[in-house]
Every structure is written in C-alpha cells, then in structure tokens.
mmCIF file of C-alpha atoms in Angstrom:
data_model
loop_
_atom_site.group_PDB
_atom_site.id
_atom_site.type_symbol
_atom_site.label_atom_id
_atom_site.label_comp_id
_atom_site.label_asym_id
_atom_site.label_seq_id
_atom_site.Cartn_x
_atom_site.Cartn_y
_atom_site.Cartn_z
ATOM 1 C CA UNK N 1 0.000 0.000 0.000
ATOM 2 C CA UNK N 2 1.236 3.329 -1.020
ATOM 3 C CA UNK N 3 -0.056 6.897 0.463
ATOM 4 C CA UNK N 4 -0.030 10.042 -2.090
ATOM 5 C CA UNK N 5 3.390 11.473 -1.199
ATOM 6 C CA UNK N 6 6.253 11.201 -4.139
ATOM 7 C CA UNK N 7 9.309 13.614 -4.444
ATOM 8 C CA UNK N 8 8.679 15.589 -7.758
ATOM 9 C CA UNK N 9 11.646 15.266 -10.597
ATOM 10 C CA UNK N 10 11.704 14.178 -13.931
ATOM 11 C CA UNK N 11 7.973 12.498 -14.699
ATOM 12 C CA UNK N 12 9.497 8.990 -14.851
ATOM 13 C CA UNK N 13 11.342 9.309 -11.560
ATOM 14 C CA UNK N 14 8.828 10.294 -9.372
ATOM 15 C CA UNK N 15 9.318 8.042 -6.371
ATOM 16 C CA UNK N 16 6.384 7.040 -3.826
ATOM 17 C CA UNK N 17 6.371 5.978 -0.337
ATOM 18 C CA UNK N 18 5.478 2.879 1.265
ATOM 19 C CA UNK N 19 3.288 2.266 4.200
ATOM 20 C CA UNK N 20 6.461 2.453 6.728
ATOM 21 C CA UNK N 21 7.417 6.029 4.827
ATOM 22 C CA UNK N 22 10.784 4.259 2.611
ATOM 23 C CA UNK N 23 11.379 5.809 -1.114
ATOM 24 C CA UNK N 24 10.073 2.837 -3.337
ATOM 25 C CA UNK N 25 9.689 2.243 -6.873
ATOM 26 C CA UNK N 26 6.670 -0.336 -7.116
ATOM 27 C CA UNK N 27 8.322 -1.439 -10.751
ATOM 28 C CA UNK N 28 12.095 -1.513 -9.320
ATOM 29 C CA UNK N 29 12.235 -3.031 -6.206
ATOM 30 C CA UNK N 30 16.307 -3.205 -6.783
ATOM 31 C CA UNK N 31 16.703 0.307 -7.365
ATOM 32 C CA UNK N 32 14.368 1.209 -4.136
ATOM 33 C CA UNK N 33 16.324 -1.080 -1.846
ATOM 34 C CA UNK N 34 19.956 0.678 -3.293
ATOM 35 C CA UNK N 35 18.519 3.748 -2.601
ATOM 36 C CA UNK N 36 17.239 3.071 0.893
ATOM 37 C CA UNK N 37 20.976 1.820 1.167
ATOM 38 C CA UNK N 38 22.344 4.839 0.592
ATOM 39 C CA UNK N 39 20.291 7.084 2.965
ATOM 40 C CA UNK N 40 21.344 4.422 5.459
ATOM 41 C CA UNK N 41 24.807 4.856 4.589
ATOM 42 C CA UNK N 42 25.010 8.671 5.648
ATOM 43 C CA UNK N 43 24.661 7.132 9.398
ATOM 44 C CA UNK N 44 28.374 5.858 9.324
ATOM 45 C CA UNK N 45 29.651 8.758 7.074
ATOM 46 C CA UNK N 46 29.258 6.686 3.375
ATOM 47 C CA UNK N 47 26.944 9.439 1.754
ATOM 48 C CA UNK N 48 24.883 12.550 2.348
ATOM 49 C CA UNK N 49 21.301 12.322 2.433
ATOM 50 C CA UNK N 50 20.768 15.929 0.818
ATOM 51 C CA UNK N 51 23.000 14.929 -1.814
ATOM 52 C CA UNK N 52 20.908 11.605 -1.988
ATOM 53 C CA UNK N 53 17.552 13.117 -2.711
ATOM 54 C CA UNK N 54 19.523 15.519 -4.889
ATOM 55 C CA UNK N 55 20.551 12.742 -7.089
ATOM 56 C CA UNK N 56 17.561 11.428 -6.752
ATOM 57 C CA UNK N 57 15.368 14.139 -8.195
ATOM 58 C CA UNK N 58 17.952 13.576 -11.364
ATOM 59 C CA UNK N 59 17.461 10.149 -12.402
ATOM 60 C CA UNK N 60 14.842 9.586 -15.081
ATOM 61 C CA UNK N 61 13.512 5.474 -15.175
ATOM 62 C CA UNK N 62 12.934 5.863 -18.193
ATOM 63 C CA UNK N 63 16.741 6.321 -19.438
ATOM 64 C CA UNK N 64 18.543 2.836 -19.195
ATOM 65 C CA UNK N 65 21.710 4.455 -18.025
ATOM 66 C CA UNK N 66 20.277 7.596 -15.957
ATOM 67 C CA UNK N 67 20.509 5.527 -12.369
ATOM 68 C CA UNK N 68 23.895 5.304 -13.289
ATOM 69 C CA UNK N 69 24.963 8.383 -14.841
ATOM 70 C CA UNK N 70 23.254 10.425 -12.343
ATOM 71 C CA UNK N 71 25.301 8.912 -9.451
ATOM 72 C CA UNK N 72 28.557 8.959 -11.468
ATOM 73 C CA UNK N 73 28.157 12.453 -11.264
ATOM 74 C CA UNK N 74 27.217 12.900 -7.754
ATOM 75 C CA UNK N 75 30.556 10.245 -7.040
ATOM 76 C CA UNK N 76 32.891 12.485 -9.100
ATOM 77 C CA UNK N 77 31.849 15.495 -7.155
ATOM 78 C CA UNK N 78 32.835 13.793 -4.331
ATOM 79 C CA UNK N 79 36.073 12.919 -5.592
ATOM 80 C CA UNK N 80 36.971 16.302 -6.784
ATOM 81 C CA UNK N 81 36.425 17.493 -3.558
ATOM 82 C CA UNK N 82 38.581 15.124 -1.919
ATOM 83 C CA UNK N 83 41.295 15.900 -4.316
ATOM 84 C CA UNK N 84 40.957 19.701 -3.809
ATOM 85 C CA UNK N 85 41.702 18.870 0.205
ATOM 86 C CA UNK N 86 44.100 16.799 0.040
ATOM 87 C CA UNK N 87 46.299 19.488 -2.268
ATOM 88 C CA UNK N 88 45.269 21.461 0.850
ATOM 89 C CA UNK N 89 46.152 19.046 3.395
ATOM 90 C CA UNK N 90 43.204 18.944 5.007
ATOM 91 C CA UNK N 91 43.238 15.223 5.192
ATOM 92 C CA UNK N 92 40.150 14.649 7.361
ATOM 93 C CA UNK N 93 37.889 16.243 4.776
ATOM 94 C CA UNK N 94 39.800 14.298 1.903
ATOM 95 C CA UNK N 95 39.109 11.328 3.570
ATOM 96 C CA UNK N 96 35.667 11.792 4.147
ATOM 97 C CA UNK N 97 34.803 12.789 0.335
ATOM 98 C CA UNK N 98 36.860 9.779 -0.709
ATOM 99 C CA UNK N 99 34.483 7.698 1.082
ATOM 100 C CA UNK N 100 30.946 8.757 -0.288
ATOM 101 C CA UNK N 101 32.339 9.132 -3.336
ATOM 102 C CA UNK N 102 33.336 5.249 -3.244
ATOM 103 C CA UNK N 103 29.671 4.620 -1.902
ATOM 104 C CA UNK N 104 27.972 6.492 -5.212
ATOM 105 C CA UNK N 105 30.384 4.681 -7.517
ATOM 106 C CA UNK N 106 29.140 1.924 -5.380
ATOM 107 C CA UNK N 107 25.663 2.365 -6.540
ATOM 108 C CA UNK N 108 25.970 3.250 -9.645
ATOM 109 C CA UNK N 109 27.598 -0.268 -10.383
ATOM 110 C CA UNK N 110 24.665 -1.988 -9.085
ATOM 111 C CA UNK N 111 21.889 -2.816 -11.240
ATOM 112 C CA UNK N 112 21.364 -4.130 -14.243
ATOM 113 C CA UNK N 113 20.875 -2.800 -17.539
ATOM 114 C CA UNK N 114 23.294 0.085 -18.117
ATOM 115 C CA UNK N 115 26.349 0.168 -20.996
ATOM 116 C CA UNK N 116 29.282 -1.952 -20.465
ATOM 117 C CA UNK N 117 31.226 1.715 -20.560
ATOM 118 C CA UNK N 118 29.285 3.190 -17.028
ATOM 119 C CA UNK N 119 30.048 -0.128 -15.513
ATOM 120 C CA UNK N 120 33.830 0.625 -15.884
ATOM 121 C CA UNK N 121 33.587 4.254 -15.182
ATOM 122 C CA UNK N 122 31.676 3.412 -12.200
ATOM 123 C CA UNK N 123 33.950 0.445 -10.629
ATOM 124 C CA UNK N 124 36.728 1.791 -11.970
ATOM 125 C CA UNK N 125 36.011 4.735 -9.818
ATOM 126 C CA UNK N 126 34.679 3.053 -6.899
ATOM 127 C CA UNK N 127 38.190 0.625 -6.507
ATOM 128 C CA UNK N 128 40.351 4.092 -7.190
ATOM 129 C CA UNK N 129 38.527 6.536 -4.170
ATOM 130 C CA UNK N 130 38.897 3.417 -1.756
ATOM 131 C CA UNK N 131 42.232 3.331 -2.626
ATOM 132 C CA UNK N 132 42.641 7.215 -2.203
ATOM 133 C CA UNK N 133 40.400 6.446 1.166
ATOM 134 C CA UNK N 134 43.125 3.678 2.684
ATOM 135 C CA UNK N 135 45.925 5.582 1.859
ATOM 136 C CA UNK N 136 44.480 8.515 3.811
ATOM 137 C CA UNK N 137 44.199 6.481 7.069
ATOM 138 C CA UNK N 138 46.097 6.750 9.915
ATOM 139 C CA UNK N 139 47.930 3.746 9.858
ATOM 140 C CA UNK N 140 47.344 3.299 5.891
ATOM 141 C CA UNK N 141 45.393 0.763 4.786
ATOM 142 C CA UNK N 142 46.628 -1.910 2.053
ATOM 143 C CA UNK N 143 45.395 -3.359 -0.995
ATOM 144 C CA UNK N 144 46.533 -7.002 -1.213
ATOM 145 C CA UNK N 145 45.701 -10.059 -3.656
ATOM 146 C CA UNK N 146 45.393 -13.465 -1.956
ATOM 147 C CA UNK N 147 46.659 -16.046 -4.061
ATOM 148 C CA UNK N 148 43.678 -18.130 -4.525
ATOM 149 C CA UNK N 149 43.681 -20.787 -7.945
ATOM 150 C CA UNK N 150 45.896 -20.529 -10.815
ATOM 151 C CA UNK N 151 43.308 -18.388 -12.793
ATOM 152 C CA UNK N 152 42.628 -16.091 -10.153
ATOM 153 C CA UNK N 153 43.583 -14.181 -7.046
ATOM 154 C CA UNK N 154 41.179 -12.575 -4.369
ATOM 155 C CA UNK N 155 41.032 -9.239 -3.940
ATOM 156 C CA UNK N 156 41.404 -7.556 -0.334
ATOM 157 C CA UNK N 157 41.183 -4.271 1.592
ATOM 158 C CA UNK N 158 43.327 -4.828 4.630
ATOM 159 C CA UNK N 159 42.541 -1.501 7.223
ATOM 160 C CA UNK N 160 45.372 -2.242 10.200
ATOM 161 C CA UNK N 161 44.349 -1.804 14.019
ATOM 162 C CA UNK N 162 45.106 1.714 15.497
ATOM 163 C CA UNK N 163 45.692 0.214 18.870
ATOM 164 C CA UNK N 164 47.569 -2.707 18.729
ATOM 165 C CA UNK N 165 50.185 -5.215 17.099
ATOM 166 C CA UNK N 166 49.765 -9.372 17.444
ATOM 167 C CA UNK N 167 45.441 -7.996 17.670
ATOM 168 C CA UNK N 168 42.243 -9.849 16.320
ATOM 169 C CA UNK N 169 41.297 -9.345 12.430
ATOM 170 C CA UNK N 170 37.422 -9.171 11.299
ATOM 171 C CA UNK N 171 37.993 -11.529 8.105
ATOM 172 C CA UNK N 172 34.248 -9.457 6.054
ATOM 173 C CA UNK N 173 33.052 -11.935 2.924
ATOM 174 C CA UNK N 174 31.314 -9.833 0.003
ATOM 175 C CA UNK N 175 28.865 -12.533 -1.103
ATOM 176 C CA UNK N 176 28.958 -13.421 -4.825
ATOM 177 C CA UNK N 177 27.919 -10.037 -6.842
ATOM 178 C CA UNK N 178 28.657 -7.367 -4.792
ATOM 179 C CA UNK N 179 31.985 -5.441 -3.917
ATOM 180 C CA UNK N 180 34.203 -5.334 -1.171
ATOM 181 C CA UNK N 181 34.830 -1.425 -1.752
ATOM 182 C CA UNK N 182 31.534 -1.436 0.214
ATOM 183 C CA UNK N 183 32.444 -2.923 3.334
ATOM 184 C CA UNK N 184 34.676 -0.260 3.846
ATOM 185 C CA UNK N 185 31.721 1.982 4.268
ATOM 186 C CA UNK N 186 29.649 -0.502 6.972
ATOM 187 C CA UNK N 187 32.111 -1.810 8.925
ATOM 188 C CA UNK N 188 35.600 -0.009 8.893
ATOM 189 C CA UNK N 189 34.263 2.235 12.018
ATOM 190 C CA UNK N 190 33.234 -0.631 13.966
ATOM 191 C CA UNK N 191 36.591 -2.297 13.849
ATOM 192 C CA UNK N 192 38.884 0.479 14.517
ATOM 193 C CA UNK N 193 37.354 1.522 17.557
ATOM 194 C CA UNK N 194 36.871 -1.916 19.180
ATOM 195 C CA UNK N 195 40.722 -2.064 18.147
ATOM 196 C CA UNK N 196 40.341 -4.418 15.014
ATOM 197 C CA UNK N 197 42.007 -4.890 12.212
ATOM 198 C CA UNK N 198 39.465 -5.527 8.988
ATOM 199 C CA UNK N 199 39.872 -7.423 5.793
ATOM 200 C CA UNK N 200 37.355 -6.721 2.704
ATOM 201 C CA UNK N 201 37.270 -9.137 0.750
ATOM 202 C CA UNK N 202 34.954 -10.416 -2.096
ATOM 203 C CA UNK N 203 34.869 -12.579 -5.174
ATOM 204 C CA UNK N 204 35.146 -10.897 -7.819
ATOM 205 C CA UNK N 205 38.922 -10.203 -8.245
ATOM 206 C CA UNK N 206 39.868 -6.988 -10.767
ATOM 207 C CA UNK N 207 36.786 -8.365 -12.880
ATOM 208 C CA UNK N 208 33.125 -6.651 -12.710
ATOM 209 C CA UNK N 209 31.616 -10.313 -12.939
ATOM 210 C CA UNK N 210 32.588 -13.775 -12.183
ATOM 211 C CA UNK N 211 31.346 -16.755 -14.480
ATOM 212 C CA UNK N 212 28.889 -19.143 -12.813
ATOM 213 C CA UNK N 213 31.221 -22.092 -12.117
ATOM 214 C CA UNK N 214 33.533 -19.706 -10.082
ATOM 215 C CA UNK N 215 30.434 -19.676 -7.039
ATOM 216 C CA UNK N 216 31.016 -23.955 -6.417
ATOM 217 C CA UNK N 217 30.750 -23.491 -3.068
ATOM 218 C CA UNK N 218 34.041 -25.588 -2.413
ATOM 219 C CA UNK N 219 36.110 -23.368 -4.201
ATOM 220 C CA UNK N 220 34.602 -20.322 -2.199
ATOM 221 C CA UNK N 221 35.722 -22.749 1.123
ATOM 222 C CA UNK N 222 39.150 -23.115 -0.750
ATOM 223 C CA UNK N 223 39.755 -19.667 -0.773
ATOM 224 C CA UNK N 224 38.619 -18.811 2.953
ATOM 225 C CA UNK N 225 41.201 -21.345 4.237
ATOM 226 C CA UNK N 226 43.530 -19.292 1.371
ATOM 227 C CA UNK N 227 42.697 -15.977 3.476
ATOM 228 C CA UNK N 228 43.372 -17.932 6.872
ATOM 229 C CA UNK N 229 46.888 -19.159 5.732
ATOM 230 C CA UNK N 230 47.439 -15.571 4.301
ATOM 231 C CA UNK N 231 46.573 -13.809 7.795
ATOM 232 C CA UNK N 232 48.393 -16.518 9.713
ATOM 233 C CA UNK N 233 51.529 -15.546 7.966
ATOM 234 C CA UNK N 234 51.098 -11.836 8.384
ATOM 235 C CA UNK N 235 52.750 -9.706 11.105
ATOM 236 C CA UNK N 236 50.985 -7.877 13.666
ATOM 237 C CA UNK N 237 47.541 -10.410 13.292
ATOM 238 C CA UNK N 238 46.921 -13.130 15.625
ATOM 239 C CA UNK N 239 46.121 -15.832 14.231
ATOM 240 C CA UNK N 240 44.011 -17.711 17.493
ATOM 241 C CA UNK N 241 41.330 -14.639 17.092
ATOM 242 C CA UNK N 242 40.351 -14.304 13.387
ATOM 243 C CA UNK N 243 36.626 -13.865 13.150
ATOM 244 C CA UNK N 244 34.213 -13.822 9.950
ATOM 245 C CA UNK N 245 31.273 -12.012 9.525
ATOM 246 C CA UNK N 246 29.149 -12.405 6.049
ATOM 247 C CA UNK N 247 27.810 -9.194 4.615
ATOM 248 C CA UNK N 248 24.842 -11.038 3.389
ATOM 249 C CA UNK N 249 22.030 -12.735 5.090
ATOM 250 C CA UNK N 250 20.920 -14.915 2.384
ATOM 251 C CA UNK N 251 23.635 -17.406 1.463
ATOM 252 C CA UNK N 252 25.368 -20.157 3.068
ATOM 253 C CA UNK N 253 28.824 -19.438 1.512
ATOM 254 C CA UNK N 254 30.832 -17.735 5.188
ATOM 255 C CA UNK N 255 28.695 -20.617 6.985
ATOM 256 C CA UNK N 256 30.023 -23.030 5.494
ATOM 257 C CA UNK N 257 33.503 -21.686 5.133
ATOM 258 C CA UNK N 258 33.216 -21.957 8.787
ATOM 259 C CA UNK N 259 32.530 -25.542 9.116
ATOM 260 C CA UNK N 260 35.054 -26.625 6.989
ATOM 261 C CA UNK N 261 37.628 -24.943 8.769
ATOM 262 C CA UNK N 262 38.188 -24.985 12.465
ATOM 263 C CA UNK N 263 40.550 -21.892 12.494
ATOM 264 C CA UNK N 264 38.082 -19.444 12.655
ATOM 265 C CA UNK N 265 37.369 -17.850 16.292
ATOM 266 C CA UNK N 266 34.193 -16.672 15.965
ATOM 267 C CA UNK N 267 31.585 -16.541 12.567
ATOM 268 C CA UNK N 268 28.525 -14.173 11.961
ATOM 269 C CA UNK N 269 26.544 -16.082 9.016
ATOM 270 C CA UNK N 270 23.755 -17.426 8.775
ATOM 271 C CA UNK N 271 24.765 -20.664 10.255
ATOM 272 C CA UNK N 272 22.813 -22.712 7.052
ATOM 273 C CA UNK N 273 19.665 -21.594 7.080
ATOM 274 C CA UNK N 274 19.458 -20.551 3.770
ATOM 275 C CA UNK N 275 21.126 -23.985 2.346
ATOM 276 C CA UNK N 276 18.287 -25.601 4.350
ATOM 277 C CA UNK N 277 15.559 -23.250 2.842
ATOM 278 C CA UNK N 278 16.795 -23.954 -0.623
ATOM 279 C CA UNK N 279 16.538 -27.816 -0.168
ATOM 280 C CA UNK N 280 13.086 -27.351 1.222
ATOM 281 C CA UNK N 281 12.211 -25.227 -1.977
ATOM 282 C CA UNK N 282 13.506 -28.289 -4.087
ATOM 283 C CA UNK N 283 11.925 -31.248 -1.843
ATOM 284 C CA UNK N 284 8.853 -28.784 -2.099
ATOM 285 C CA UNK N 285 9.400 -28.650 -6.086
ATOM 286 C CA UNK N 286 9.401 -32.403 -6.510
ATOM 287 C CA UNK N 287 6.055 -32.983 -4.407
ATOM 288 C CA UNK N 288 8.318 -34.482 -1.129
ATOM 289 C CA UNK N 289 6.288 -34.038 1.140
ATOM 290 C CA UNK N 290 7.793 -35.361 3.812
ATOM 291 C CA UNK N 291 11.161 -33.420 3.705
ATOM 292 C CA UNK N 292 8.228 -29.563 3.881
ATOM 293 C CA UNK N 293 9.275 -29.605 7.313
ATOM 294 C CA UNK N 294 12.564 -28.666 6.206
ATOM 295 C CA UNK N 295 13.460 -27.013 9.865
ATOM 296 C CA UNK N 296 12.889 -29.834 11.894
ATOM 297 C CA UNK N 297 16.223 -31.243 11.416
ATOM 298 C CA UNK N 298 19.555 -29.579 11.806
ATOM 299 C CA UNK N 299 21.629 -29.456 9.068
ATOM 300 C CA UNK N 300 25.394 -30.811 8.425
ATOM 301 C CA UNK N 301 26.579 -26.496 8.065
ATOM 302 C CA UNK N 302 25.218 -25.850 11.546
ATOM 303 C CA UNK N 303 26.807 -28.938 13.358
ATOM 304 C CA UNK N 304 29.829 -28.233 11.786
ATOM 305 C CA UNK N 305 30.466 -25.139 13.323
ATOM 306 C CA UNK N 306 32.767 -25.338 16.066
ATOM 307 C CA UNK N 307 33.497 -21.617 16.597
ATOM 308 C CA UNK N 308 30.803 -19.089 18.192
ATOM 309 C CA UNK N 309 28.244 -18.515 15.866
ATOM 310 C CA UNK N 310 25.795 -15.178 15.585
ATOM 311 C CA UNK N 311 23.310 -15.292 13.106
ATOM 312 C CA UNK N 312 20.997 -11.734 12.660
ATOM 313 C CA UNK N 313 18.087 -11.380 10.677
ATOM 314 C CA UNK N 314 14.863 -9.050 10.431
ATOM 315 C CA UNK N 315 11.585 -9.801 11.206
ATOM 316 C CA UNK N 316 10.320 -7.825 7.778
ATOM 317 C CA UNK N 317 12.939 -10.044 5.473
ATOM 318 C CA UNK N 318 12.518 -12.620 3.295
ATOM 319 C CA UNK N 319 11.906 -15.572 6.095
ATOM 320 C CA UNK N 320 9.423 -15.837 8.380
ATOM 321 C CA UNK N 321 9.887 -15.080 11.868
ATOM 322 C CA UNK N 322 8.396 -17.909 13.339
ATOM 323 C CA UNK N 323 10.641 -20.191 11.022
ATOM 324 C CA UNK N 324 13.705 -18.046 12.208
ATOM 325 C CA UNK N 325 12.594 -18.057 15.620
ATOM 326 C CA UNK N 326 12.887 -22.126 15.690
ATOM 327 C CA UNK N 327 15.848 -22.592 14.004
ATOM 328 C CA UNK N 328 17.375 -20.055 16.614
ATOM 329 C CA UNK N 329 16.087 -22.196 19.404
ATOM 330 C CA UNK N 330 17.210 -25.434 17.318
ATOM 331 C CA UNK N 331 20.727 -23.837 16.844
ATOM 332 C CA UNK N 332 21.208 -23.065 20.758
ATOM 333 C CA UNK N 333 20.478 -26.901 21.687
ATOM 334 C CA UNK N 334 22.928 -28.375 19.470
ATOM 335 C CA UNK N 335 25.870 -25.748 19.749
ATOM 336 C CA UNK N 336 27.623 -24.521 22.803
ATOM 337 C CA UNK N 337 27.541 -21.168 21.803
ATOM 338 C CA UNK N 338 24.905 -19.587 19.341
ATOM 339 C CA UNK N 339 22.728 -17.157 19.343
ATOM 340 C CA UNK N 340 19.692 -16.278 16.832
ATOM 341 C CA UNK N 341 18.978 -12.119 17.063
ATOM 342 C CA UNK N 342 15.723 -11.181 15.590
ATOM 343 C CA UNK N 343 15.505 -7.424 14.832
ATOM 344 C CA UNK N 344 11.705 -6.539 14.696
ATOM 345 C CA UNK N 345 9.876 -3.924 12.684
ATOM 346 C CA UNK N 346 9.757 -1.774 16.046
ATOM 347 C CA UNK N 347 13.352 -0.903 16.136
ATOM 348 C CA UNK N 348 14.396 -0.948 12.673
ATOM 349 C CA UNK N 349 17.105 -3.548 10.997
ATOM 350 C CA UNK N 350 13.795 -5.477 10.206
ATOM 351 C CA UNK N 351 14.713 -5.167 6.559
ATOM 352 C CA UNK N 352 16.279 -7.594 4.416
ATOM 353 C CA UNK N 353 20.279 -7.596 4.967
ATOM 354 C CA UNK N 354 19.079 -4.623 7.802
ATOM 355 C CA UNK N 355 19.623 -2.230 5.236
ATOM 356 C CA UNK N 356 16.822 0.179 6.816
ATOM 357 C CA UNK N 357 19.660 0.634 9.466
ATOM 358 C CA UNK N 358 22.611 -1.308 9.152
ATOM 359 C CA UNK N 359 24.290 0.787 11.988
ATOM 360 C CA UNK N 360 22.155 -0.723 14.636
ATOM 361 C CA UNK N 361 22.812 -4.177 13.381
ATOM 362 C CA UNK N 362 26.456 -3.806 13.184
ATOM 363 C CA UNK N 363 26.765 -2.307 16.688
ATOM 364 C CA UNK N 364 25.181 -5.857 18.179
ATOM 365 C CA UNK N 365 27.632 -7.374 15.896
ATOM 366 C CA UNK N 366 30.898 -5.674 17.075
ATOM 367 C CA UNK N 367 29.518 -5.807 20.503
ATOM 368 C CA UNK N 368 29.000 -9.515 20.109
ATOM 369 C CA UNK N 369 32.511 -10.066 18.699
ATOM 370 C CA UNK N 370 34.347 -7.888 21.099
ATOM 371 C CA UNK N 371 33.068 -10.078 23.653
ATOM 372 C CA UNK N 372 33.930 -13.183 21.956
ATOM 373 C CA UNK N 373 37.888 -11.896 21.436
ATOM 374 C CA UNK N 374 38.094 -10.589 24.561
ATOM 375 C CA UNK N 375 38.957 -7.260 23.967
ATOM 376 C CA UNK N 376 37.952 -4.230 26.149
ATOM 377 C CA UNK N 377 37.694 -0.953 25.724
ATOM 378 C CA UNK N 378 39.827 1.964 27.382
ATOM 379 C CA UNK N 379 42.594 0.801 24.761
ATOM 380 C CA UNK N 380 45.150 3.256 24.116
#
C-alpha cells in the first residue's frame, strides 16, 4: 500500500512511499532497496542524504543508463572534492569525500541494464577513491591479492588496528555479486574503535563479474582457508582470534567456510539456514512431502560449526519469523555457543540484509565479537 506522497523530478522518476514512509519504486524493487541503502549509509559517514535526494530528483527510469549516470556524477563530485583537500592538506575532509564518493560509484555499479562503458567508469572509480580512502588512514590501509587458484587471485582491503600489534582481524566476505569497496563503508568504524584490524574481501577479483562455475561453493571454502593461511603468515595479526562475519544474510557461503575450517574464532553467518531453505524449496518442487518440514532437522553447516556462531536477521525479510525463531532455538540446543537475534519492525534492521539501518545491526555485531575476542575498551 502506497499513500499520495512522491518527491517531484523528472515524470518517470517520481518516487512514492510505502506504508512504513521508505522511497520505493513499485516497478524496481532493486533500485528502491539501493537507494534506501544509501540514505542508510550517511549514518556511518558513506553518503549525504541531501546529496541523496539531490541525485535522486535527477534520475529519469525511463533512461537505461540515468541511475547510473546520475550517481557517477554525484561520485565524481565527491572525488573532486577530496582531491581539492588533500592538495590542501586537510586530510580529514579528503578522507571523508573519498568515502561517499566510493559509496555512489558503489551504486551506480549496481543494477542491471546500463552500458558496459558506465560499468567501468563506475567500478573503476569506486576501486580508485577506496584506494585514495586507505591511503588517507592513519595507519594506511593496504590493498593485497590473496593467491587463490591458478586463474585467479582474491582481492582484499586490509585496514590495520590503530591500537595494537599481534590484535584480532574481522575476516568481512562480500557474497557473490557485490563489492568489497563497500564494506569499507559498513564496517571499517566498527573495527577500529573496538581495536580491530578488517579485511574486505569479495569474489570478484579486478573483474566486474565472475562466471557461474567460479560460485562452487568448495572453491569459495578453498579460498577462505587461502585468506586464513594468508593472515596466519602476516605480522601484527593473531592468528588464534580471526573472526568472519558475512555481509549477506541470504547465502550459506561464510557458513560453510566456517565448518570446513576450524581456524576461525568466531563466525557471523547465517549458520545454514538458507542452504536448508533452498533444499526445502527443491523437496517442495518435486512434491516431497515429507522433507516440507525442512526445519525440523539440523543441518550438516550448523553442526559443523565449532566456533561461536551469531546469526541476525529481520523480522520484515525474506523468512518468516516464526521459522527463524525455531531454528534459533534449534541452533542453541545443538551448539555450545549460538545465538539467533531477531531485529523486529519496532526498532528498525527489520529489513532484508538490515539495510533500513545497518548501523544498529552492526553495533550488536561488534559488541557480540568484542566479547567473543576478549577485547575491552579503554585501549590506548
């Protein structure tokens, strides 16, 4: 349901508002969750919201590149900006424009449909302000490629501890199609002042798109253990309090990188639930009936897991809370230390992925893993 409100621009852009007051696009339900993403963003510094409905009131639907354009703009402003300061030295401010200009490069990378040439422009962009953006830290951040198979290396962000040598690493997965350059945005704040070290890393390598037989899910396991070895080997890290968290909610990829390996100290995933789903969906495809109770039985991904395990999810996503709600109390039986968080409509995070506000669900999640490595704060 939809009330009369819509923020005037071009005719074809005209955006409405849903019954709990978010920008949507009935015909582009991709385009209104990016865009709900971004306003979201501004809460850990990753864009602006004035220069979000600014951009905003510039897109026309109807133009297959215009989502795109418009926000290549709005990221090169950014950039321009940052560039100005640092010539300045005014470092801060650099830094800062670097970042929301990696966030709308971000976005305009995102959905489908536009030339092969705004794709570039945009990741090309995107991977070049986060670079500007680690190099601006204080201690610099470092771009590193994990040797993975003989076709291809992963690509990672590494953004050292402030505080402390020998310290614990957040190990932060982007799931298959989507960008590390974006986890720089959610969760470099987070770390750095719990006194964590972060690695972004995703899949994708200096491509824009990986071909299906690259997302086996034992090669993505492959390449986790990769990223363990790697971080074993690397001064300052150690190695008995690596932790990964999975930026997405809706894949089993970081859960079951976590059962296959033993190394990892603690995991936020979704501890299988979405492998289970799937095999319901098929069982429920091929008239089997007696496999519909699909989370009745717990799965090999969530026995496997030997490290803490946190799973989060919203109460307005794509499961339903009563299902979640189960396997959360199924999960805490069978493993010595899990714990299921619901976020409910109430207090926002409810969304999909939490991207209505990703800042409260990453707060429970650094809280969570602070506890779990043992650090406390008052670090100097």
């Amino acid at each position: 349901m939809h009330d009369n409100r819509e923020v005037r621009g071009t005719a074809s852009s005209s955006v409405e508002f849903d019954d709990k007051g978010w920008p949507a696009w009935p015909e582009r339900e991709d385009l209104s969750a990016e865009f709900i993403k971004l306003l979201a963003a501004a809460q850990e510094g990753g864009s602006s919201v004035s220069e979000c409905w600014l951009t905003l009131s510039k897109i026309d639907l109807a133009s297959e590149n215009s989502w795109s354009g418009e926000w290549i703009k709005t990221a090169e402003l950014n950039e321009a900006r940052a560039e100005h300061a640092s010539l300045g030295g005014n470092m801060i401010t650099a830094r800062r424009n670097w970042l929301r200009a990696t966030t709308y490069f971000h976005a305009a990378a995102r959905p489908p449909g536009y030339s092969n040439d705004l794709l570039k422009r945009a990741v090309d962009g995107m991977r070049r302000c986060a670079i500007n953006f680690l190099k601006s830290r204080v201690p610099a951040g470092q771009v590193l490629s994990i040797p993975w198979t003989d076709e291809l290396s992963l690509q990672a962000y590494y953004l050292p501890s402030a505080f402390r040598d020998d310290g614990p690493v957040i190990v932060c997965i982007g799931e298959p199609g989507s960008y590390k350059e974006e986890l720089i945005t959610k969760y470099a704040s987070h770390a750095n002042e719990r006194g964590f070290s972060l690695l972004a890393v995703d899949l994708l390598g200096t491509q824009t798109a990986l071909p299906p037989q690259w997302l086996d899910g034992h090669k993505f396991e492959a390449a986790m253990s990769r990223v363990l070895d790697f971080l074993s080997e690397k001064p300052g890290v150690d190695d008995t309090r690596i932790a990964i968290v999975a930026d997405a909610c809706n894949s089993s990829l970081v859960a079951r990188a976590a059962a296959t390996d033993a190394r990892f100290a603690a995991a936020v995933c979704d501890a299988g639930i979405w492998d289970l789903h799937e095999r319901s969906f098929f069982h429920r495809q091929a008239g089997d009936d007696t496999q519909i109770c699909w989370i009745d039985e717990a799965n090999a991904i969530s026995r496997g897991i030997e490290c803490p395990v946190l799973v989060t999810a919203g109460e307005a996503g794509w499961l339903l809370p009563g299902a979640l709600t189960k396997f959360g109390d199924q999960l805490s039986h069978i493993h010595r230390d899990a714990r299921l968080i619901l976020f409910r409509r109430a207090e926002t995070g409810a969304m999909q992925g939490h991207i209505d506000n990703p800042t409260l669900a990453n707060e429970v999640i650094f809280d969570w893993l602070e506890d779990r490595l043992r650090i406390r704060k008052g670090l100097s």
